[in-house]
Amino acid sequence: MSSPKSLPTLRARGAPLASPDAQRALLRSLPIAREFEDALGGPLRATRIDVMQINVGKLCNQTCRHCHVDAGPDRREVMSRETMQLCLDALARTDIPTVDITGGAPELTPHFRWLVEQVRALGRHVIDRCNLTILETPTHRDLPEFFAENRVEVVCSLPHYARLSTDRQRGDGVHERSIRALRRLNEVGYGDGRSGLRLVLVTNPVGAFLPGAQASLETEWKREMKQRHGVSFDALYTITNMPISRYLEWLESSGNLQRYLDALVAAFNPAAARGVMCRSTISIGWDGTLYDCDFNQMLEMPVHASAPRHVRDFDRGLLEARTIELDRHCFGCTAGAGSSCGGATT
Ligand code: SF4
Ligand code: SF4
């Protein structure tokens, strides 16, 4: 990644890869050693639903170069309060323990705080996927206190503890603002290991390679974040960059695409495949459409036709019996130690 400047979204630029069909066609045009289903040895089935992941929209205050959502300030797709209510109705009919709220920058969605409070009122655990810089904007400066009051687990993306690597991927000045936000989360009790206010950092490689070993990176990050920035946190998740959306465009334009896909295919790990998150998650889009995961959501691949495809028709039994929709991007979840919204899967 050569420049620290962020680009407008694919959508705003009218880029061909703004189309999910074009992204899948590009991936399918490449010669690879074997298809994902051949590597698996057959179809993949869901097992249960432990996590309801709600993507409340594509609006974001950042335009990171690797974004798999093609999120940015120009995007207008956000979940309405009516669709949030349908999610809450589905949740109330089940005992799904965790609601994972993502975006975009989910906190920019108009009814975000109401959604968090309603999920908490149902007694469920809430995860917020936070880009950190949103906490530095004037209208969201009180979010650390809001999160603490509602016992929200905050999972924050930060590509690297060093400034240059983070700013290369996320834009000039993002690292400094992210560190300030982390310090404020620490001030209200996040990441102290005692308060129960869990603070997780998520790192993804800045370039065309797989992440390093999660356990050893966590040790290194805890040391470096404390020494360099005075910041404490509970856990580090390593996530593989998915070859879709803006990262796919960068791979292609930098001449890295074939090599990166070959590396994912070569690193296929059957143990990682058994733990892919789609087997225990249902992903809901801003308009209420149901998907196997956030990546399938961005590729506009809804759940299998044998299952309900909108949250208004949510049926846990049918969804837990569904066959997962797969394509070549799925190699991103099964390479090496595996990758999911909860980090490595092995
Ligand atoms: S990666 Fe996250 S913070 Fe960056 S543009 Fe995408 S949604 Fe926003
Ligand atoms: S991309 Fe989605 S559907 Fe494919 S393996 Fe990963 S989590 Fe499952």
Tab-separated table of C-alpha atoms and ligand atoms in Angstrom:
chain	number	residue	atom	x	y	z
A	1	MET	CA	0.000	0.000	0.000
A	2	SER	CA	1.934	2.956	-1.262
A	3	SER	CA	0.032	6.098	-0.322
A	4	PRO	CA	-1.336	7.306	3.010
A	5	LYS	CA	-4.221	9.088	1.245
A	6	SER	CA	-7.620	7.395	1.347
A	7	LEU	CA	-9.683	7.081	-1.844
A	8	PRO	CA	-13.388	7.749	-2.392
A	9	THR	CA	-15.622	4.664	-2.349
A	10	LEU	CA	-15.830	2.404	-5.409
A	11	ARG	CA	-19.451	3.538	-5.698
A	12	ALA	CA	-18.535	7.252	-5.720
A	13	ARG	CA	-15.856	6.668	-8.366
A	14	GLY	CA	-18.173	4.595	-10.551
A	15	ALA	CA	-15.502	1.870	-10.443
A	16	PRO	CA	-16.402	-1.401	-12.207
A	17	LEU	CA	-15.696	-3.352	-8.997
A	18	ALA	CA	-18.472	-1.445	-7.205
A	19	SER	CA	-20.629	-4.264	-8.603
A	20	PRO	CA	-20.639	-7.471	-6.483
A	21	ASP	CA	-21.190	-9.481	-9.687
A	22	ALA	CA	-18.042	-7.940	-11.173
A	23	GLN	CA	-16.092	-8.837	-8.020
A	24	ARG	CA	-17.195	-12.463	-8.142
A	25	ALA	CA	-16.563	-12.647	-11.900
A	26	LEU	CA	-13.033	-11.312	-11.454
A	27	LEU	CA	-12.258	-13.891	-8.775
A	28	ARG	CA	-13.778	-16.652	-10.892
A	29	SER	CA	-11.741	-15.644	-13.938
A	30	LEU	CA	-8.458	-16.572	-12.243
A	31	PRO	CA	-6.856	-20.004	-12.590
A	32	ILE	CA	-6.678	-21.714	-9.187
A	33	ALA	CA	-5.617	-25.174	-7.996
A	34	ARG	CA	-9.094	-26.211	-6.778
A	35	GLU	CA	-12.503	-24.791	-5.962
A	36	PHE	CA	-13.569	-24.105	-2.382
A	37	GLU	CA	-16.171	-26.890	-2.245
A	38	ASP	CA	-13.581	-29.362	-3.583
A	39	ALA	CA	-11.199	-28.323	-0.821
A	40	LEU	CA	-14.001	-28.794	1.733
A	41	GLY	CA	-15.007	-32.137	0.258
A	42	GLY	CA	-18.675	-31.168	-0.062
A	43	PRO	CA	-21.230	-28.577	1.001
A	44	LEU	CA	-21.003	-26.666	4.266
A	45	ARG	CA	-23.912	-26.675	6.702
A	46	ALA	CA	-24.852	-24.318	9.511
A	47	THR	CA	-24.823	-25.853	12.973
A	48	ARG	CA	-26.583	-23.332	15.237
A	49	ILE	CA	-27.008	-19.571	15.650
A	50	ASP	CA	-24.996	-18.149	18.535
A	51	VAL	CA	-24.540	-14.688	17.053
A	52	MET	CA	-26.983	-12.362	15.324
A	53	GLN	CA	-24.769	-9.964	13.422
A	54	ILE	CA	-26.605	-6.835	12.345
A	55	ASN	CA	-24.953	-4.641	9.728
A	56	VAL	CA	-26.794	-1.365	10.245
A	57	GLY	CA	-25.376	0.299	7.140
A	58	LYS	CA	-22.556	1.387	4.880
A	59	LEU	CA	-22.244	4.965	6.128
A	60	CYS	CA	-18.794	5.617	7.619
A	61	ASN	CA	-16.651	8.613	8.568
A	62	GLN	CA	-13.617	6.849	7.028
A	63	THR	CA	-12.784	5.410	3.606
A	64	CYS	CA	-10.145	2.793	4.395
A	65	ARG	CA	-8.324	1.316	1.417
A	66	HIS	CA	-9.010	-2.293	2.400
A	67	CYS	CA	-12.719	-1.924	3.287
A	68	HIS	CA	-14.805	-4.974	2.342
A	69	VAL	CA	-18.025	-2.962	2.726
A	70	ASP	CA	-17.057	-0.122	0.325
A	71	ALA	CA	-18.226	2.084	3.183
A	72	GLY	CA	-17.706	5.823	3.327
A	73	PRO	CA	-19.266	9.229	3.950
A	74	ASP	CA	-21.127	9.131	0.617
A	75	ARG	CA	-23.022	5.916	1.367
A	76	ARG	CA	-26.675	6.377	2.349
A	77	GLU	CA	-27.750	2.793	3.111
A	78	VAL	CA	-28.688	2.698	6.819
A	79	MET	CA	-31.096	0.493	8.744
A	80	SER	CA	-34.461	2.040	9.606
A	81	ARG	CA	-35.959	1.828	13.079
A	82	GLU	CA	-38.694	-0.423	11.623
A	83	THR	CA	-36.121	-2.954	10.393
A	84	MET	CA	-34.307	-2.760	13.747
A	85	GLN	CA	-37.633	-3.607	15.391
A	86	LEU	CA	-37.943	-6.686	13.143
A	87	CYS	CA	-34.465	-7.761	14.322
A	88	LEU	CA	-35.524	-7.261	17.938
A	89	ASP	CA	-38.740	-9.230	17.352
A	90	ALA	CA	-36.711	-12.124	15.914
A	91	LEU	CA	-34.280	-11.927	18.823
A	92	ALA	CA	-37.087	-11.955	21.385
A	93	ARG	CA	-38.452	-15.197	19.873
A	94	THR	CA	-35.104	-16.950	20.459
A	95	ASP	CA	-32.395	-17.232	23.088
A	96	ILE	CA	-29.572	-16.169	20.750
A	97	PRO	CA	-27.093	-14.815	23.320
A	98	THR	CA	-25.074	-12.257	21.344
A	99	VAL	CA	-25.866	-9.383	19.005
A	100	ASP	CA	-22.886	-8.119	17.027
A	101	ILE	CA	-23.499	-4.657	15.543
A	102	THR	CA	-21.370	-3.640	12.596
A	103	GLY	CA	-21.309	-1.286	9.600
A	104	GLY	CA	-19.887	1.089	8.201
A	105	ALA	CA	-19.485	3.032	11.376
A	106	PRO	CA	-22.573	1.614	13.136
A	107	GLU	CA	-22.693	4.504	15.598
A	108	LEU	CA	-23.593	6.893	12.731
A	109	THR	CA	-26.893	5.103	12.125
A	110	PRO	CA	-29.651	7.316	13.573
A	111	HIS	CA	-31.202	4.734	15.934
A	112	PHE	CA	-27.967	2.987	16.975
A	113	ARG	CA	-28.212	3.821	20.684
A	114	TRP	CA	-31.873	2.834	20.821
A	115	LEU	CA	-30.984	-0.535	19.250
A	116	VAL	CA	-28.248	-1.159	21.810
A	117	GLU	CA	-30.589	-0.318	24.697
A	118	GLN	CA	-33.349	-2.571	23.353
A	119	VAL	CA	-30.992	-5.525	22.909
A	120	ARG	CA	-29.694	-5.025	26.436
A	121	ALA	CA	-33.289	-4.889	27.709
A	122	LEU	CA	-33.724	-8.379	26.227
A	123	GLY	CA	-30.761	-9.482	28.343
A	124	ARG	CA	-28.380	-10.184	25.451
A	125	HIS	CA	-24.699	-9.395	25.091
A	126	VAL	CA	-23.887	-6.558	22.664
A	127	ILE	CA	-20.726	-6.209	20.589
A	128	ASP	CA	-20.039	-2.935	18.775
A	129	ARG	CA	-17.526	-2.978	15.925
A	130	CYS	CA	-15.984	0.441	16.288
A	131	ASN	CA	-13.488	2.234	14.049
A	132	LEU	CA	-12.295	4.374	17.021
A	133	THR	CA	-12.147	7.698	15.147
A	134	ILE	CA	-15.929	7.990	15.433
A	135	LEU	CA	-15.364	8.534	19.179
A	136	GLU	CA	-13.393	11.673	18.312
A	137	THR	CA	-16.239	13.341	16.398
A	138	PRO	CA	-18.159	16.073	18.274
A	139	THR	CA	-21.529	14.289	18.272
A	140	HIS	CA	-20.117	10.965	19.468
A	141	ARG	CA	-17.633	11.974	22.154
A	142	ASP	CA	-19.847	10.537	24.902
A	143	LEU	CA	-19.899	7.054	23.384
A	144	PRO	CA	-17.333	5.570	25.833
A	145	GLU	CA	-19.685	6.386	28.720
A	146	PHE	CA	-22.692	5.072	26.771
A	147	PHE	CA	-20.846	1.833	26.009
A	148	ALA	CA	-19.824	1.402	29.638
A	149	GLU	CA	-23.359	2.053	30.937
A	150	ASN	CA	-24.703	-0.632	28.604
A	151	ARG	CA	-21.821	-3.099	29.178
A	152	VAL	CA	-21.119	-3.159	25.442
A	153	GLU	CA	-18.094	-5.175	24.306
A	154	VAL	CA	-16.117	-2.838	22.060
A	155	VAL	CA	-14.198	-4.458	19.204
A	156	CYS	CA	-11.991	-1.867	17.556
A	157	SER	CA	-10.160	-1.981	14.258
A	158	LEU	CA	-6.557	-0.777	14.308
A	159	PRO	CA	-4.279	-2.119	11.567
A	160	HIS	CA	-1.043	-1.567	13.524
A	161	TYR	CA	0.379	-0.064	16.706
A	162	ALA	CA	2.745	1.990	14.537
A	163	ARG	CA	1.396	5.193	13.003
A	164	LEU	CA	2.619	4.817	9.424
A	165	SER	CA	1.083	1.382	8.838
A	166	THR	CA	-2.295	2.443	10.221
A	167	ASP	CA	-2.385	5.717	8.281
A	168	ARG	CA	-1.406	3.947	5.055
A	169	GLN	CA	-4.515	1.816	5.256
A	170	ARG	CA	-6.970	4.168	6.927
A	171	GLY	CA	-5.906	7.725	6.015
A	172	ASP	CA	-3.726	10.507	7.414
A	173	GLY	CA	-4.151	11.192	11.124
A	174	VAL	CA	-6.276	8.104	11.821
A	175	HIS	CA	-3.671	6.510	14.077
A	176	GLU	CA	-3.365	9.524	16.367
A	177	ARG	CA	-7.142	9.893	16.710
A	178	SER	CA	-7.534	6.139	17.289
A	179	ILE	CA	-5.012	6.216	20.147
A	180	ARG	CA	-6.816	9.165	21.748
A	181	ALA	CA	-10.093	7.238	21.533
A	182	LEU	CA	-8.516	4.144	23.092
A	183	ARG	CA	-7.210	6.201	25.988
A	184	ARG	CA	-10.720	7.515	26.623
A	185	LEU	CA	-12.100	3.952	26.584
A	186	ASN	CA	-9.405	3.031	29.126
A	187	GLU	CA	-10.446	6.025	31.266
A	188	VAL	CA	-14.006	4.685	31.696
A	189	GLY	CA	-12.724	1.209	32.599
A	190	TYR	CA	-12.373	-0.591	29.284
A	191	GLY	CA	-9.443	-2.999	28.994
A	192	ASP	CA	-8.423	-2.971	32.665
A	193	GLY	CA	-9.088	-6.720	33.031
A	194	ARG	CA	-11.222	-6.150	36.159
A	195	SER	CA	-14.295	-4.133	35.236
A	196	GLY	CA	-15.675	-6.690	32.786
A	197	LEU	CA	-15.714	-3.975	30.133
A	198	ARG	CA	-14.070	-5.924	27.337
A	199	LEU	CA	-11.937	-4.072	24.817
A	200	VAL	CA	-10.677	-5.992	21.790
A	201	LEU	CA	-8.388	-4.757	19.031
A	202	VAL	CA	-8.566	-6.146	15.510
A	203	THR	CA	-5.582	-6.083	13.183
A	204	ASN	CA	-5.409	-7.003	9.532
A	205	PRO	CA	-2.296	-7.092	7.349
A	206	VAL	CA	-1.263	-3.873	5.609
A	207	GLY	CA	-0.375	-5.536	2.302
A	208	ALA	CA	-0.932	-8.771	0.340
A	209	PHE	CA	-0.026	-11.369	2.954
A	210	LEU	CA	-1.665	-13.492	5.647
A	211	PRO	CA	-1.739	-12.388	9.290
A	212	GLY	CA	0.880	-13.666	11.727
A	213	ALA	CA	0.131	-15.952	14.680
A	214	GLN	CA	-2.577	-14.360	16.845
A	215	ALA	CA	-1.232	-15.411	20.278
A	216	SER	CA	2.302	-14.103	19.744
A	217	LEU	CA	1.037	-10.918	18.078
A	218	GLU	CA	-1.236	-10.294	21.064
A	219	THR	CA	1.742	-10.462	23.421
A	220	GLU	CA	3.707	-8.075	21.198
A	221	TRP	CA	0.789	-5.668	20.810
A	222	LYS	CA	0.023	-5.562	24.545
A	223	ARG	CA	3.640	-4.641	25.227
A	224	GLU	CA	3.915	-2.072	22.438
A	225	MET	CA	0.524	-0.428	23.017
A	226	LYS	CA	1.372	0.010	26.701
A	227	GLN	CA	4.920	1.265	26.166
A	228	ARG	CA	4.296	3.500	23.149
A	229	HIS	CA	0.787	4.754	23.866
A	230	GLY	CA	-0.137	3.908	27.476
A	231	VAL	CA	-3.116	1.857	26.217
A	232	SER	CA	-4.413	-1.432	27.710
A	233	PHE	CA	-6.766	-3.901	26.044
A	234	ASP	CA	-8.058	-7.428	26.630
A	235	ALA	CA	-7.464	-9.336	23.404
A	236	LEU	CA	-6.163	-9.013	19.853
A	237	TYR	CA	-7.948	-10.589	16.896
A	238	THR	CA	-6.060	-11.155	13.648
A	239	ILE	CA	-8.213	-11.044	10.532
A	240	THR	CA	-7.306	-12.020	6.972
A	241	ASN	CA	-8.137	-9.423	4.331
A	242	MET	CA	-10.924	-10.752	2.113
A	243	PRO	CA	-10.325	-10.458	-1.646
A	244	ILE	CA	-13.496	-8.451	-2.242
A	245	SER	CA	-14.520	-4.798	-2.676
A	246	ARG	CA	-11.826	-2.133	-2.178
A	247	TYR	CA	-9.139	-4.632	-1.129
A	248	LEU	CA	-9.854	-6.617	-4.298
A	249	GLU	CA	-9.418	-3.450	-6.359
A	250	TRP	CA	-6.089	-2.755	-4.654
A	251	LEU	CA	-4.907	-6.344	-5.194
A	252	GLU	CA	-5.720	-6.082	-8.882
A	253	SER	CA	-4.246	-2.633	-9.459
A	254	SER	CA	-1.035	-3.480	-7.582
A	255	GLY	CA	-0.524	-6.761	-9.481
A	256	ASN	CA	-0.938	-8.872	-6.329
A	257	LEU	CA	-4.293	-10.547	-7.012
A	258	GLN	CA	-3.253	-13.903	-8.492
A	259	ARG	CA	-0.451	-14.353	-5.979
A	260	TYR	CA	-2.726	-13.513	-3.032
A	261	LEU	CA	-5.505	-15.867	-4.152
A	262	ASP	CA	-2.952	-18.640	-4.754
A	263	ALA	CA	-1.614	-18.078	-1.226
A	264	LEU	CA	-5.115	-18.361	0.277
A	265	VAL	CA	-5.844	-21.542	-1.688
A	266	ALA	CA	-2.480	-23.107	-0.805
A	267	ALA	CA	-2.970	-22.321	2.891
A	268	PHE	CA	-6.411	-24.015	3.091
A	269	ASN	CA	-6.731	-25.555	6.559
A	270	PRO	CA	-9.504	-28.146	7.168
A	271	ALA	CA	-9.518	-27.360	10.886
A	272	ALA	CA	-10.107	-23.682	10.116
A	273	ALA	CA	-12.900	-24.683	7.736
A	274	ARG	CA	-14.728	-26.505	10.534
A	275	GLY	CA	-14.752	-23.299	12.593
A	276	VAL	CA	-15.866	-20.738	9.984
A	277	MET	CA	-18.216	-18.214	11.535
A	278	CYS	CA	-21.078	-18.701	9.059
A	279	ARG	CA	-21.846	-22.030	10.750
A	280	SER	CA	-22.880	-20.290	13.976
A	281	THR	CA	-23.865	-16.781	12.833
A	282	ILE	CA	-26.686	-15.152	10.938
A	283	SER	CA	-25.916	-11.842	9.269
A	284	ILE	CA	-28.634	-9.242	8.694
A	285	GLY	CA	-28.257	-6.443	6.142
A	286	TRP	CA	-29.422	-2.843	6.496
A	287	ASP	CA	-32.646	-3.667	4.605
A	288	GLY	CA	-33.354	-6.822	6.641
A	289	THR	CA	-32.033	-9.364	4.126
A	290	LEU	CA	-30.451	-12.470	5.705
A	291	TYR	CA	-26.953	-13.667	4.783
A	292	ASP	CA	-24.507	-16.316	5.957
A	293	CYS	CA	-21.890	-13.686	6.843
A	294	ASP	CA	-20.905	-10.052	6.307
A	295	PHE	CA	-18.746	-10.987	3.293
A	296	ASN	CA	-21.601	-12.766	1.510
A	297	GLN	CA	-23.693	-9.740	2.400
A	298	MET	CA	-21.325	-7.417	0.544
A	299	LEU	CA	-21.326	-9.797	-2.432
A	300	GLU	CA	-25.152	-9.763	-2.339
A	301	MET	CA	-25.338	-13.559	-1.843
A	302	PRO	CA	-28.350	-14.108	0.469
A	303	VAL	CA	-28.901	-17.331	2.417
A	304	HIS	CA	-29.914	-20.504	0.584
A	305	ALA	CA	-33.416	-20.386	-0.923
A	306	SER	CA	-34.609	-23.170	1.409
A	307	ALA	CA	-34.320	-20.723	4.347
A	308	PRO	CA	-36.208	-17.460	4.920
A	309	ARG	CA	-34.384	-14.549	3.310
A	310	HIS	CA	-35.735	-11.600	5.307
A	311	VAL	CA	-35.645	-10.964	9.038
A	312	ARG	CA	-39.437	-10.494	9.117
A	313	ASP	CA	-39.697	-14.247	8.316
A	314	PHE	CA	-36.937	-15.286	10.769
A	315	ASP	CA	-37.208	-19.011	11.548
A	316	ARG	CA	-34.351	-20.268	13.671
A	317	GLY	CA	-34.930	-23.938	12.872
A	318	LEU	CA	-34.877	-23.454	9.106
A	319	LEU	CA	-31.885	-21.133	9.305
A	320	GLU	CA	-29.907	-23.527	11.493
A	321	ALA	CA	-30.530	-26.282	8.933
A	322	ARG	CA	-29.397	-24.198	5.962
A	323	THR	CA	-26.612	-24.969	3.521
A	324	ILE	CA	-24.051	-22.146	3.383
A	325	GLU	CA	-23.589	-20.230	0.108
A	326	LEU	CA	-19.920	-20.471	-0.927
A	327	ASP	CA	-17.599	-18.987	-3.535
A	328	ARG	CA	-13.886	-18.403	-4.003
A	329	HIS	CA	-13.658	-15.536	-1.487
A	330	CYS	CA	-14.335	-18.181	1.208
A	331	PHE	CA	-10.677	-19.238	0.967
A	332	GLY	CA	-10.029	-16.053	2.977
A	333	CYS	CA	-11.704	-17.662	6.024
A	334	THR	CA	-9.835	-20.965	5.885
A	335	ALA	CA	-6.232	-19.972	5.187
A	336	GLY	CA	-3.648	-20.726	7.858
A	337	ALA	CA	-5.095	-20.343	11.337
A	338	GLY	CA	-8.443	-19.263	9.871
A	339	SER	CA	-10.184	-15.909	10.113
A	340	SER	CA	-13.539	-14.739	11.431
A	341	CYS	CA	-15.086	-11.763	13.190
A	342	GLY	CA	-13.667	-13.345	16.353
A	343	GLY	CA	-10.164	-13.601	14.905
A	344	ALA	CA	-8.307	-16.870	14.219
A	345	THR	CA	-10.538	-19.953	14.297
A	346	THR	CA	-7.952	-22.594	15.285
B	1	SF4	S1	-12.928	-0.578	7.166
B	1	SF4	FE1	-14.384	0.045	8.747
B	1	SF4	S2	-13.753	2.124	9.309
B	1	SF4	FE2	-12.791	1.651	7.360
B	1	SF4	S3	-14.212	2.450	5.791
B	1	SF4	FE3	-14.721	0.285	6.121
B	1	SF4	S4	-16.342	0.314	7.663
B	1	SF4	FE4	-15.329	2.325	7.723
B	2	SF4	S1	-16.867	-16.000	3.468
B	2	SF4	FE1	-18.681	-16.281	4.726
B	2	SF4	S2	-19.703	-18.044	3.820
B	2	SF4	FE2	-17.592	-18.096	3.108
B	2	SF4	S3	-16.528	-19.394	4.606
B	2	SF4	FE3	-16.296	-17.256	5.253
B	2	SF4	S4	-17.930	-16.933	6.725
B	2	SF4	FE4	-18.459	-18.786	5.534
